[in-house]
Amino acid sequence: MSALPHALDAVSGIVGPRWVRRRRAERETYASDGLPTLHALPAAVVLPASREEVVRVIRVLAHHGVPFVPRGAGTGLSGGALADPDAILLVLTRLDRILAIEPDDRRAVVEPGVVNARLSRAALPYGLQYAPDPSSQAACTIGGNVAENAGGPHCLKYGVTTNHILELDVVLPDGTEVVLGSPGGEAWGPDLVGLFVGSEGTFGVATAITVRLVPLAPAVRTLLADFDALRPAGEAVSAIIASGVVPAALEMMDRNCIRAVEASIYRAGYPTDAAAVLLVELDGRTDAAVADTAREVEQLLRAAGARQVAVAREARERERLWQGRKKAFGALGRLSPDLIVQDAVVPRTALPDVLEAIDAIGQRLGLTVSNVFHAGDGNLHPNITFDRRDAAERARVEQAAAEIMEVCLAAGGTITGEHGVGRDKLRYMPAMFDATTLGAMRDVRRAFDRAERANPGKVIPVHACREWRTGGWADGRSSDSTASPSAHPPTRPPAGAVSVEGGT
Amino acid sequence: MARGELTTRLRALLGTAAPIETTPDGVPRVAPRTTAECALLLRTASADGWRVRVTGAETWTPPDAPADLFLTTRALRGAGLVSAADLVATAETGVPLDTLRRAFADHGAWLALDAPGAPGRSLGSLLATATAGPLRAGFGLLRDQVLGLTLVTGDGRVVTVGGRVVKDVAGYDLAKLAVGSFGAFGVVTTVHLRLRAIPRADQTLVGTGRRDAVLDVARAILAGGLTPAALELMSPAAARTDAWTVAIRLVGTGDEVAADRAAVQQASPIPLVERTGADAAAFWQEMLDGGTAAPVTLRAGALPTGLEDALDLVALHLDEAVRDWLTVTVPAGTLRWSGAAGPDALIRFRDAAAAREWPVTIERAPWGTCLRLGHFGAYREGVHRLVTGLRSAFDPAGILVAPLSGNP
Ligand SMILES: Cc1cc2nc3c(=O)[nH]c(=O)nc-3n(C[C@H](O)[C@H](O)[C@H](O)COP(=O)(O)OP(=O)(O)OC[C@H]3O[C@@H](n4cnc5c(N)ncnc54)[C@H](O)[C@@H]3O)c2cc1C
């Protein structure tokens, strides 16, 4: 008999039966994350209340060899927080205490289930904020942000999640507790905090997270520029960055997206006849300084071909402009039963060409592709609205998504800038990385989780890895692309061999 | 294998024109010219069990480790690929930092990094030690400027991650593992770097006084909600004056810098003197140059509010007379010290710091000290096993000579 029922009984003894969800209807609630096309029913959903409970649960699961998947708010867009019927979903939303805010050291310590926006609100009275601001910040958790290395509009100036994580308490998949990093963020050994951020729940569970807080800028201005073609809008992005001005945020929305927003309750006053709008936020010490920079950016926008540039100074006006951007996914979601949000990055200068290529793909396949994205970073989000009940349309969506990834890779880009690989993008990983690099990544995973029980089947497409085993390559290929003239085939050292100085 | 025999093997592998020399101690030193050559060397070394020490320009650490072979990145000299429009660059790791700086400046671009050490220090040595300078306050660490890299593992596999884009979360961030690990996972041959447009305004403000008085200035600036590009305390030796110094660097557009300058002046309880242009550049460079004057350089990661305590620990264990080179990046809560203390004093300092949960990293020291103390010393509980697992994955034969945790 499978170990699962025994494991679940033991887990129930730890967290209380109320926090182990076994009924199908309950499990269905957790069968998807923010990506509607993937679905998996977990064996059970477990909601521990504290770090101690997490440790004990994971030890039980380790003892019984049961796989598990950590989950925050389930807003992920790559199917990362999905668990198959042989695995437990470990939901961390009850670990939601802000453990400390230390304004003099500009840091805070939180449990993983703390919602992103709540942390920034808590820091506000000290004149501080938690800078990474995913558009999902009203719902997503800091634990999920760490696991995905989440970004957001203001990451252009302030950096993404990995630039803000100082220390991590982690429960490894075998139940061992480790603390990575140090209270002030200095690495203590190799940079395992940097490695953990973005590991998508495959290295264990983060149970306490120390983040850096940054001061709020006293003066802010938001500019809205509209263009009658995509190309000049893309060119304006490069012009602004190259000028040496570092906007706090630089976002783009295309016509389809603008129209969706304007037709929704999130209406922001964007011109519906524009091919694209750019939202540029500038912040600084004084209103006068920011006003000067705003004038300069306005000139750059106009020189690139902007039809109009509106400048919002008052908080209410700025919020309205931002509301359209932040709720764009919601507005798009109203247009059809389903929406997939794609994520890729290209060099900024490639934006005009890539946007045109994406537009052409949509038109050829008869799909509506709407772009709303972090233009300053070259981080695209082409979104496709569709109806999943229509099998033919679904196939075209899959094809479009694959073609978009191909275009981005050909432009020197990457398959994901902030949403992660999860399950959705496994298929593109071999186009990004060669078998040797994928093999090295798998080795790294095994250093944290020898049995690969934490979030199995995510991030690394196992079949595509080249493994290093005694006597040669496990996948049958004889060697690396740089042929080895060595007479000695590479071999693993005997077990227990250590490096020359004995220590690591 | 005898040294002569090893040299013969190297020639057989790389051809007779390969750059192979001998160190003063008679150890062969080879300079692979490409990533493929580097992979070939390490694969062979791993199979045959040659102990390999990786070096760069050798301005930071001398080739004093017991190794069968020194592998220097010196011949990896490509600094070519700068994209001014995308503000990214790709460079090989043997390139000296000053060469890189000039190449970037020619494109109106700038790498926000001002690490201590000789101007000719190789990019690779910086990657290995993750040495940071005052600009860490405003721009983060070197790892924050690295967009991707090529790493040749200890057993000669070529691992390539990241690229010429500024955001990327595909797969694990192996670049983080490679940066700051003292070459324990392999040789980084190529790096993609994030650049910035050269700031249009760049101004330095300097104040002097007693240690705690200049620390108060820095605290007042932080309390005012400012994060300057640099906010650094310097010991009298580091600033080459007879008092402690606080130095603030502001960069950005003219308007931004003017506004920040006014706010800094207002926040500071003591008057600050402005330095600009070449004068300011020389001020910072002289400070940085001092960082390798003595045989040992270390960094300690405390907290901004723990800096008096951290400085007291330095005085207690390493530098009672306050004569050594010492700088503090106040917003990061880190300090950097260079002096001649012996291993026992260093161990006492490290133990006292560890009791406060502050890591102490020995960035450079004579070989015997490195070996005994390890660059990082004892890790926090449970971490040793992870690092050992990672090392054996990347260097299964254990040929890379890099004492991370030491043999106390
Ligand atoms: C409308 C909308 C807008 C979005 N906008 C953005 C955006 O601007 N930028 C952006 O980056 N993302 C965005 N996202 C994606 C998503 O919100 C982020 O990826 C977020 O970080 C996920 O957090 P979560 O708490 O929902 O995590 P989940 O979706 O629950 O989990 C995500 C991953 O994290 C792992 N995980 C969760 N908690 C832990 C933990 N404590 N320890 C270890 N692993 C853990 C899971 O196993 C999974 O692999 C958006 C999503 C939506 C729906």
PDB file of N, CA, C and O in Angstrom, chain A residues 165-224:
ATOM      1  N   ILE A 165      16.673  40.509  -1.107  1.00  0.00           N
ATOM      2  CA  ILE A 165      16.589  39.454  -0.105  1.00  0.00           C
ATOM      3  C   ILE A 165      17.936  39.311   0.597  1.00  0.00           C
ATOM      4  O   ILE A 165      18.972  39.109  -0.051  1.00  0.00           O
ATOM      5  N   LEU A 166      17.908  39.433   1.926  1.00  0.00           N
ATOM      6  CA  LEU A 166      19.150  39.440   2.694  1.00  0.00           C
ATOM      7  C   LEU A 166      19.431  38.083   3.330  1.00  0.00           C
ATOM      8  O   LEU A 166      20.570  37.631   3.378  1.00  0.00           O
ATOM      9  N   GLU A 167      18.403  37.480   3.855  1.00  0.00           N
ATOM     10  CA  GLU A 167      18.603  36.250   4.626  1.00  0.00           C
ATOM     11  C   GLU A 167      17.349  35.389   4.480  1.00  0.00           C
ATOM     12  O   GLU A 167      16.245  35.921   4.381  1.00  0.00           O
ATOM     13  N   LEU A 168      17.543  34.069   4.492  1.00  0.00           N
ATOM     14  CA  LEU A 168      16.414  33.151   4.323  1.00  0.00           C
ATOM     15  C   LEU A 168      16.517  32.006   5.315  1.00  0.00           C
ATOM     16  O   LEU A 168      17.564  31.355   5.415  1.00  0.00           O
ATOM     17  N   ASP A 169      15.426  31.762   6.031  1.00  0.00           N
ATOM     18  CA  ASP A 169      15.325  30.521   6.802  1.00  0.00           C
ATOM     19  C   ASP A 169      14.650  29.514   5.894  1.00  0.00           C
ATOM     20  O   ASP A 169      13.559  29.772   5.377  1.00  0.00           O
ATOM     21  N   VAL A 170      15.287  28.382   5.714  1.00  0.00           N
ATOM     22  CA  VAL A 170      14.778  27.404   4.751  1.00  0.00           C
ATOM     23  C   VAL A 170      14.661  26.046   5.422  1.00  0.00           C
ATOM     24  O   VAL A 170      15.541  25.645   6.194  1.00  0.00           O
ATOM     25  N   VAL A 171      13.580  25.337   5.130  1.00  0.00           N
ATOM     26  CA  VAL A 171      13.485  23.932   5.509  1.00  0.00           C
ATOM     27  C   VAL A 171      13.773  23.124   4.251  1.00  0.00           C
ATOM     28  O   VAL A 171      13.038  23.220   3.256  1.00  0.00           O
ATOM     29  N   LEU A 172      14.845  22.376   4.286  1.00  0.00           N
ATOM     30  CA  LEU A 172      15.216  21.567   3.131  1.00  0.00           C
ATOM     31  C   LEU A 172      14.244  20.390   3.009  1.00  0.00           C
ATOM     32  O   LEU A 172      13.584  20.011   3.990  1.00  0.00           O
ATOM     33  N   PRO A 173      14.165  19.789   1.836  1.00  0.00           N
ATOM     34  CA  PRO A 173      13.191  18.713   1.622  1.00  0.00           C
ATOM     35  C   PRO A 173      13.357  17.503   2.548  1.00  0.00           C
ATOM     36  O   PRO A 173      12.427  16.743   2.727  1.00  0.00           O
ATOM     37  N   ASP A 174      14.531  17.350   3.175  1.00  0.00           N
ATOM     38  CA  ASP A 174      14.671  16.240   4.130  1.00  0.00           C
ATOM     39  C   ASP A 174      14.329  16.680   5.553  1.00  0.00           C
ATOM     40  O   ASP A 174      14.502  15.925   6.504  1.00  0.00           O
ATOM     41  N   GLY A 175      13.884  17.921   5.711  1.00  0.00           N
ATOM     42  CA  GLY A 175      13.475  18.398   7.029  1.00  0.00           C
ATOM     43  C   GLY A 175      14.563  19.140   7.785  1.00  0.00           C
ATOM     44  O   GLY A 175      14.326  19.639   8.881  1.00  0.00           O
ATOM     45  N   THR A 176      15.759  19.245   7.199  1.00  0.00           N
ATOM     46  CA  THR A 176      16.835  20.005   7.851  1.00  0.00           C
ATOM     47  C   THR A 176      16.522  21.500   7.761  1.00  0.00           C
ATOM     48  O   THR A 176      16.079  21.974   6.725  1.00  0.00           O
ATOM     49  N   GLU A 177      16.792  22.217   8.851  1.00  0.00           N
ATOM     50  CA  GLU A 177      16.618  23.672   8.812  1.00  0.00           C
ATOM     51  C   GLU A 177      17.969  24.349   8.570  1.00  0.00           C
ATOM     52  O   GLU A 177      18.948  23.998   9.238  1.00  0.00           O
ATOM     53  N   VAL A 178      17.995  25.276   7.648  1.00  0.00           N
ATOM     54  CA  VAL A 178      19.230  26.032   7.415  1.00  0.00           C
ATOM     55  C   VAL A 178      18.897  27.520   7.329  1.00  0.00           C
ATOM     56  O   VAL A 178      17.774  27.889   6.993  1.00  0.00           O
ATOM     57  N   VAL A 179      19.889  28.338   7.659  1.00  0.00           N
ATOM     58  CA  VAL A 179      19.735  29.783   7.477  1.00  0.00           C
ATOM     59  C   VAL A 179      20.762  30.207   6.431  1.00  0.00           C
ATOM     60  O   VAL A 179      21.961  29.971   6.600  1.00  0.00           O
ATOM     61  N   LEU A 180      20.289  30.782   5.353  1.00  0.00           N
ATOM     62  CA  LEU A 180      21.176  31.201   4.266  1.00  0.00           C
ATOM     63  C   LEU A 180      21.373  32.707   4.336  1.00  0.00           C
ATOM     64  O   LEU A 180      20.449  33.449   4.658  1.00  0.00           O
ATOM     65  N   GLY A 181      22.585  33.153   3.992  1.00  0.00           N
ATOM     66  CA  GLY A 181      22.870  34.584   4.023  1.00  0.00           C
ATOM     67  C   GLY A 181      23.181  35.023   5.443  1.00  0.00           C
ATOM     68  O   GLY A 181      23.614  34.227   6.283  1.00  0.00           O
ATOM     69  N   SER A 182      22.964  36.307   5.726  1.00  0.00           N
ATOM     70  CA  SER A 182      23.227  36.838   7.064  1.00  0.00           C
ATOM     71  C   SER A 182      22.285  38.015   7.286  1.00  0.00           C
ATOM     72  O   SER A 182      21.692  38.520   6.333  1.00  0.00           O
ATOM     73  N   PRO A 183      22.155  38.464   8.542  1.00  0.00           N
ATOM     74  CA  PRO A 183      21.139  39.490   8.831  1.00  0.00           C
ATOM     75  C   PRO A 183      21.269  40.747   7.963  1.00  0.00           C
ATOM     76  O   PRO A 183      20.273  41.366   7.608  1.00  0.00           O
ATOM     77  N   GLY A 184      22.501  41.126   7.610  1.00  0.00           N
ATOM     78  CA  GLY A 184      22.680  42.337   6.808  1.00  0.00           C
ATOM     79  C   GLY A 184      22.773  42.060   5.321  1.00  0.00           C
ATOM     80  O   GLY A 184      22.887  42.980   4.517  1.00  0.00           O
ATOM     81  N   GLY A 185      22.770  40.782   4.942  1.00  0.00           N
ATOM     82  CA  GLY A 185      22.773  40.446   3.522  1.00  0.00           C
ATOM     83  C   GLY A 185      24.122  40.009   2.977  1.00  0.00           C
ATOM     84  O   GLY A 185      24.220  39.550   1.839  1.00  0.00           O
ATOM     85  N   GLU A 186      25.182  40.155   3.759  1.00  0.00           N
ATOM     86  CA  GLU A 186      26.483  39.690   3.290  1.00  0.00           C
ATOM     87  C   GLU A 186      26.444  38.159   3.175  1.00  0.00           C
ATOM     88  O   GLU A 186      25.928  37.488   4.067  1.00  0.00           O
ATOM     89  N   ALA A 187      26.947  37.637   2.058  1.00  0.00           N
ATOM     90  CA  ALA A 187      26.924  36.181   1.887  1.00  0.00           C
ATOM     91  C   ALA A 187      27.776  35.526   2.968  1.00  0.00           C
ATOM     92  O   ALA A 187      28.794  36.078   3.397  1.00  0.00           O
ATOM     93  N   TRP A 188      27.334  34.373   3.434  1.00  0.00           N
ATOM     94  CA  TRP A 188      28.121  33.622   4.425  1.00  0.00           C
ATOM     95  C   TRP A 188      28.513  32.320   3.744  1.00  0.00           C
ATOM     96  O   TRP A 188      27.856  31.301   3.873  1.00  0.00           O
ATOM     97  N   GLY A 189      29.566  32.409   2.972  1.00  0.00           N
ATOM     98  CA  GLY A 189      29.913  31.293   2.092  1.00  0.00           C
ATOM     99  C   GLY A 189      29.471  31.639   0.686  1.00  0.00           C
ATOM    100  O   GLY A 189      29.135  32.790   0.398  1.00  0.00           O
ATOM    101  N   PRO A 190      29.458  30.643  -0.203  1.00  0.00           N
ATOM    102  CA  PRO A 190      28.918  30.917  -1.549  1.00  0.00           C
ATOM    103  C   PRO A 190      27.501  31.477  -1.429  1.00  0.00           C
ATOM    104  O   PRO A 190      26.817  31.245  -0.433  1.00  0.00           O
ATOM    105  N   ASP A 191      27.084  32.211  -2.438  1.00  0.00           N
ATOM    106  CA  ASP A 191      25.843  32.990  -2.351  1.00  0.00           C
ATOM    107  C   ASP A 191      24.614  32.088  -2.518  1.00  0.00           C
ATOM    108  O   ASP A 191      23.971  32.052  -3.568  1.00  0.00           O
ATOM    109  N   LEU A 192      24.265  31.391  -1.452  1.00  0.00           N
ATOM    110  CA  LEU A 192      23.137  30.459  -1.533  1.00  0.00           C
ATOM    111  C   LEU A 192      21.786  31.184  -1.497  1.00  0.00           C
ATOM    112  O   LEU A 192      20.786  30.654  -1.985  1.00  0.00           O
ATOM    113  N   VAL A 193      21.753  32.393  -0.964  1.00  0.00           N
ATOM    114  CA  VAL A 193      20.519  33.178  -1.040  1.00  0.00           C
ATOM    115  C   VAL A 193      20.232  33.496  -2.514  1.00  0.00           C
ATOM    116  O   VAL A 193      19.116  33.297  -3.011  1.00  0.00           O
ATOM    117  N   GLY A 194      21.275  33.952  -3.214  1.00  0.00           N
ATOM    118  CA  GLY A 194      21.112  34.265  -4.637  1.00  0.00           C
ATOM    119  C   GLY A 194      20.679  33.044  -5.435  1.00  0.00           C
ATOM    120  O   GLY A 194      19.913  33.144  -6.386  1.00  0.00           O
ATOM    121  N   LEU A 195      21.177  31.886  -5.024  1.00  0.00           N
ATOM    122  CA  LEU A 195      20.825  30.652  -5.729  1.00  0.00           C
ATOM    123  C   LEU A 195      19.388  30.241  -5.417  1.00  0.00           C
ATOM    124  O   LEU A 195      18.653  29.780  -6.286  1.00  0.00           O
ATOM    125  N   PHE A 196      18.986  30.414  -4.164  1.00  0.00           N
ATOM    126  CA  PHE A 196      17.640  29.989  -3.740  1.00  0.00           C
ATOM    127  C   PHE A 196      16.553  30.854  -4.388  1.00  0.00           C
ATOM    128  O   PHE A 196      15.500  30.347  -4.782  1.00  0.00           O
ATOM    129  N   VAL A 197      16.816  32.164  -4.468  1.00  0.00           N
ATOM    130  CA  VAL A 197      15.804  33.046  -5.058  1.00  0.00           C
ATOM    131  C   VAL A 197      15.624  32.645  -6.525  1.00  0.00           C
ATOM    132  O   VAL A 197      16.586  32.568  -7.279  1.00  0.00           O
ATOM    133  N   GLY A 198      14.401  32.356  -6.894  1.00  0.00           N
ATOM    134  CA  GLY A 198      14.144  31.909  -8.261  1.00  0.00           C
ATOM    135  C   GLY A 198      14.206  30.400  -8.426  1.00  0.00           C
ATOM    136  O   GLY A 198      14.127  29.908  -9.550  1.00  0.00           O
ATOM    137  N   SER A 199      14.317  29.652  -7.328  1.00  0.00           N
ATOM    138  CA  SER A 199      14.427  28.194  -7.470  1.00  0.00           C
ATOM    139  C   SER A 199      13.053  27.520  -7.485  1.00  0.00           C
ATOM    140  O   SER A 199      12.943  26.298  -7.522  1.00  0.00           O
ATOM    141  N   GLU A 200      12.005  28.310  -7.465  1.00  0.00           N
ATOM    142  CA  GLU A 200      10.642  27.844  -7.742  1.00  0.00           C
ATOM    143  C   GLU A 200      10.196  26.674  -6.868  1.00  0.00           C
ATOM    144  O   GLU A 200       9.551  25.739  -7.337  1.00  0.00           O
ATOM    145  N   GLY A 201      10.564  26.730  -5.606  1.00  0.00           N
ATOM    146  CA  GLY A 201      10.064  25.721  -4.680  1.00  0.00           C
ATOM    147  C   GLY A 201      10.727  24.365  -4.812  1.00  0.00           C
ATOM    148  O   GLY A 201      10.288  23.401  -4.188  1.00  0.00           O
ATOM    149  N   THR A 202      11.806  24.283  -5.590  1.00  0.00           N
ATOM    150  CA  THR A 202      12.451  22.974  -5.776  1.00  0.00           C
ATOM    151  C   THR A 202      13.601  22.737  -4.801  1.00  0.00           C
ATOM    152  O   THR A 202      14.201  21.668  -4.799  1.00  0.00           O
ATOM    153  N   PHE A 203      13.955  23.757  -4.002  1.00  0.00           N
ATOM    154  CA  PHE A 203      15.075  23.592  -3.058  1.00  0.00           C
ATOM    155  C   PHE A 203      14.580  23.454  -1.619  1.00  0.00           C
ATOM    156  O   PHE A 203      15.371  23.297  -0.706  1.00  0.00           O
ATOM    157  N   GLY A 204      13.290  23.584  -1.408  1.00  0.00           N
ATOM    158  CA  GLY A 204      12.757  23.538  -0.056  1.00  0.00           C
ATOM    159  C   GLY A 204      11.803  24.691   0.171  1.00  0.00           C
ATOM    160  O   GLY A 204      11.405  25.373  -0.777  1.00  0.00           O
ATOM    161  N   VAL A 205      11.444  24.892   1.438  1.00  0.00           N
ATOM    162  CA  VAL A 205      10.440  25.905   1.769  1.00  0.00           C
ATOM    163  C   VAL A 205      11.099  27.053   2.542  1.00  0.00           C
ATOM    164  O   VAL A 205      11.767  26.815   3.557  1.00  0.00           O
ATOM    165  N   ALA A 206      10.912  28.262   2.076  1.00  0.00           N
ATOM    166  CA  ALA A 206      11.389  29.432   2.819  1.00  0.00           C
ATOM    167  C   ALA A 206      10.373  29.712   3.924  1.00  0.00           C
ATOM    168  O   ALA A 206       9.187  29.896   3.643  1.00  0.00           O
ATOM    169  N   THR A 207      10.834  29.725   5.166  1.00  0.00           N
ATOM    170  CA  THR A 207       9.891  29.930   6.278  1.00  0.00           C
ATOM    171  C   THR A 207      10.038  31.297   6.942  1.00  0.00           C
ATOM    172  O   THR A 207       9.148  31.729   7.662  1.00  0.00           O
ATOM    173  N   ALA A 208      11.160  31.958   6.735  1.00  0.00           N
ATOM    174  CA  ALA A 208      11.302  33.350   7.181  1.00  0.00           C
ATOM    175  C   ALA A 208      12.196  34.044   6.168  1.00  0.00           C
ATOM    176  O   ALA A 208      13.162  33.462   5.673  1.00  0.00           O
ATOM    177  N   ILE A 209      11.836  35.265   5.861  1.00  0.00           N
ATOM    178  CA  ILE A 209      12.512  35.982   4.777  1.00  0.00           C
ATOM    179  C   ILE A 209      12.883  37.372   5.280  1.00  0.00           C
ATOM    180  O   ILE A 209      12.015  38.117   5.758  1.00  0.00           O
ATOM    181  N   THR A 210      14.166  37.698   5.206  1.00  0.00           N
ATOM    182  CA  THR A 210      14.595  39.041   5.590  1.00  0.00           C
ATOM    183  C   THR A 210      14.781  39.855   4.326  1.00  0.00           C
ATOM    184  O   THR A 210      15.536  39.452   3.435  1.00  0.00           O
ATOM    185  N   VAL A 211      14.065  40.961   4.247  1.00  0.00           N
ATOM    186  CA  VAL A 211      14.120  41.772   3.033  1.00  0.00           C
ATOM    187  C   VAL A 211      14.700  43.147   3.341  1.00  0.00           C
ATOM    188  O   VAL A 211      14.663  43.617   4.472  1.00  0.00           O
ATOM    189  N   ARG A 212      15.217  43.760   2.305  1.00  0.00           N
ATOM    190  CA  ARG A 212      15.693  45.129   2.383  1.00  0.00           C
ATOM    191  C   ARG A 212      14.504  46.062   2.117  1.00  0.00           C
ATOM    192  O   ARG A 212      13.674  45.789   1.256  1.00  0.00           O
ATOM    193  N   LEU A 213      14.438  47.149   2.854  1.00  0.00           N
ATOM    194  CA  LEU A 213      13.423  48.162   2.576  1.00  0.00           C
ATOM    195  C   LEU A 213      14.130  49.394   2.011  1.00  0.00           C
ATOM    196  O   LEU A 213      15.280  49.660   2.360  1.00  0.00           O
ATOM    197  N   VAL A 214      13.464  50.117   1.164  1.00  0.00           N
ATOM    198  CA  VAL A 214      14.087  51.325   0.603  1.00  0.00           C
ATOM    199  C   VAL A 214      13.211  52.536   0.899  1.00  0.00           C
ATOM    200  O   VAL A 214      11.992  52.414   1.029  1.00  0.00           O
ATOM    201  N   PRO A 215      13.851  53.710   1.017  1.00  0.00           N
ATOM    202  CA  PRO A 215      13.074  54.911   1.332  1.00  0.00           C
ATOM    203  C   PRO A 215      12.109  55.262   0.202  1.00  0.00           C
ATOM    204  O   PRO A 215      12.429  55.070  -0.971  1.00  0.00           O
ATOM    205  N   LEU A 216      10.968  55.761   0.592  1.00  0.00           N
ATOM    206  CA  LEU A 216      10.018  56.267  -0.400  1.00  0.00           C
ATOM    207  C   LEU A 216      10.550  57.579  -0.949  1.00  0.00           C
ATOM    208  O   LEU A 216      11.067  58.400  -0.195  1.00  0.00           O
ATOM    209  N   ALA A 217      10.410  57.776  -2.247  1.00  0.00           N
ATOM    210  CA  ALA A 217      10.854  59.049  -2.826  1.00  0.00           C
ATOM    211  C   ALA A 217       9.822  60.115  -2.508  1.00  0.00           C
ATOM    212  O   ALA A 217       8.628  59.895  -2.686  1.00  0.00           O
ATOM    213  N   PRO A 218      10.275  61.288  -2.026  1.00  0.00           N
ATOM    214  CA  PRO A 218       9.305  62.326  -1.660  1.00  0.00           C
ATOM    215  C   PRO A 218       8.589  62.935  -2.870  1.00  0.00           C
ATOM    216  O   PRO A 218       7.453  63.388  -2.734  1.00  0.00           O
ATOM    217  N   ALA A 219       9.250  62.979  -4.010  1.00  0.00           N
ATOM    218  CA  ALA A 219       8.616  63.633  -5.170  1.00  0.00           C
ATOM    219  C   ALA A 219       8.460  62.634  -6.315  1.00  0.00           C
ATOM    220  O   ALA A 219       9.393  61.888  -6.615  1.00  0.00           O
ATOM    221  N   VAL A 220       7.281  62.608  -6.917  1.00  0.00           N
ATOM    222  CA  VAL A 220       7.001  61.646  -7.990  1.00  0.00           C
ATOM    223  C   VAL A 220       6.201  62.336  -9.088  1.00  0.00           C
ATOM    224  O   VAL A 220       5.324  63.166  -8.817  1.00  0.00           O
ATOM    225  N   ARG A 221       6.493  62.004 -10.330  1.00  0.00           N
ATOM    226  CA  ARG A 221       5.656  62.447 -11.462  1.00  0.00           C
ATOM    227  C   ARG A 221       5.454  61.268 -12.398  1.00  0.00           C
ATOM    228  O   ARG A 221       6.374  60.472 -12.596  1.00  0.00           O
ATOM    229  N   THR A 222       4.258  61.192 -12.966  1.00  0.00           N
ATOM    230  CA  THR A 222       3.986  60.116 -13.908  1.00  0.00           C
ATOM    231  C   THR A 222       3.615  60.721 -15.259  1.00  0.00           C
ATOM    232  O   THR A 222       2.776  61.634 -15.318  1.00  0.00           O
ATOM    233  N   LEU A 223       4.256  60.241 -16.307  1.00  0.00           N
ATOM    234  CA  LEU A 223       3.992  60.760 -17.645  1.00  0.00           C
ATOM    235  C   LEU A 223       3.266  59.693 -18.462  1.00  0.00           C
ATOM    236  O   LEU A 223       3.606  58.512 -18.375  1.00  0.00           O
ATOM    237  N   LEU A 224       2.311  60.137 -19.243  1.00  0.00           N
ATOM    238  CA  LEU A 224       1.638  59.229 -20.166  1.00  0.00           C
ATOM    239  C   LEU A 224       1.859  59.760 -21.577  1.00  0.00           C
ATOM    240  O   LEU A 224       1.465  60.883 -21.886  1.00  0.00           O
TER     241      LEU A 224
END
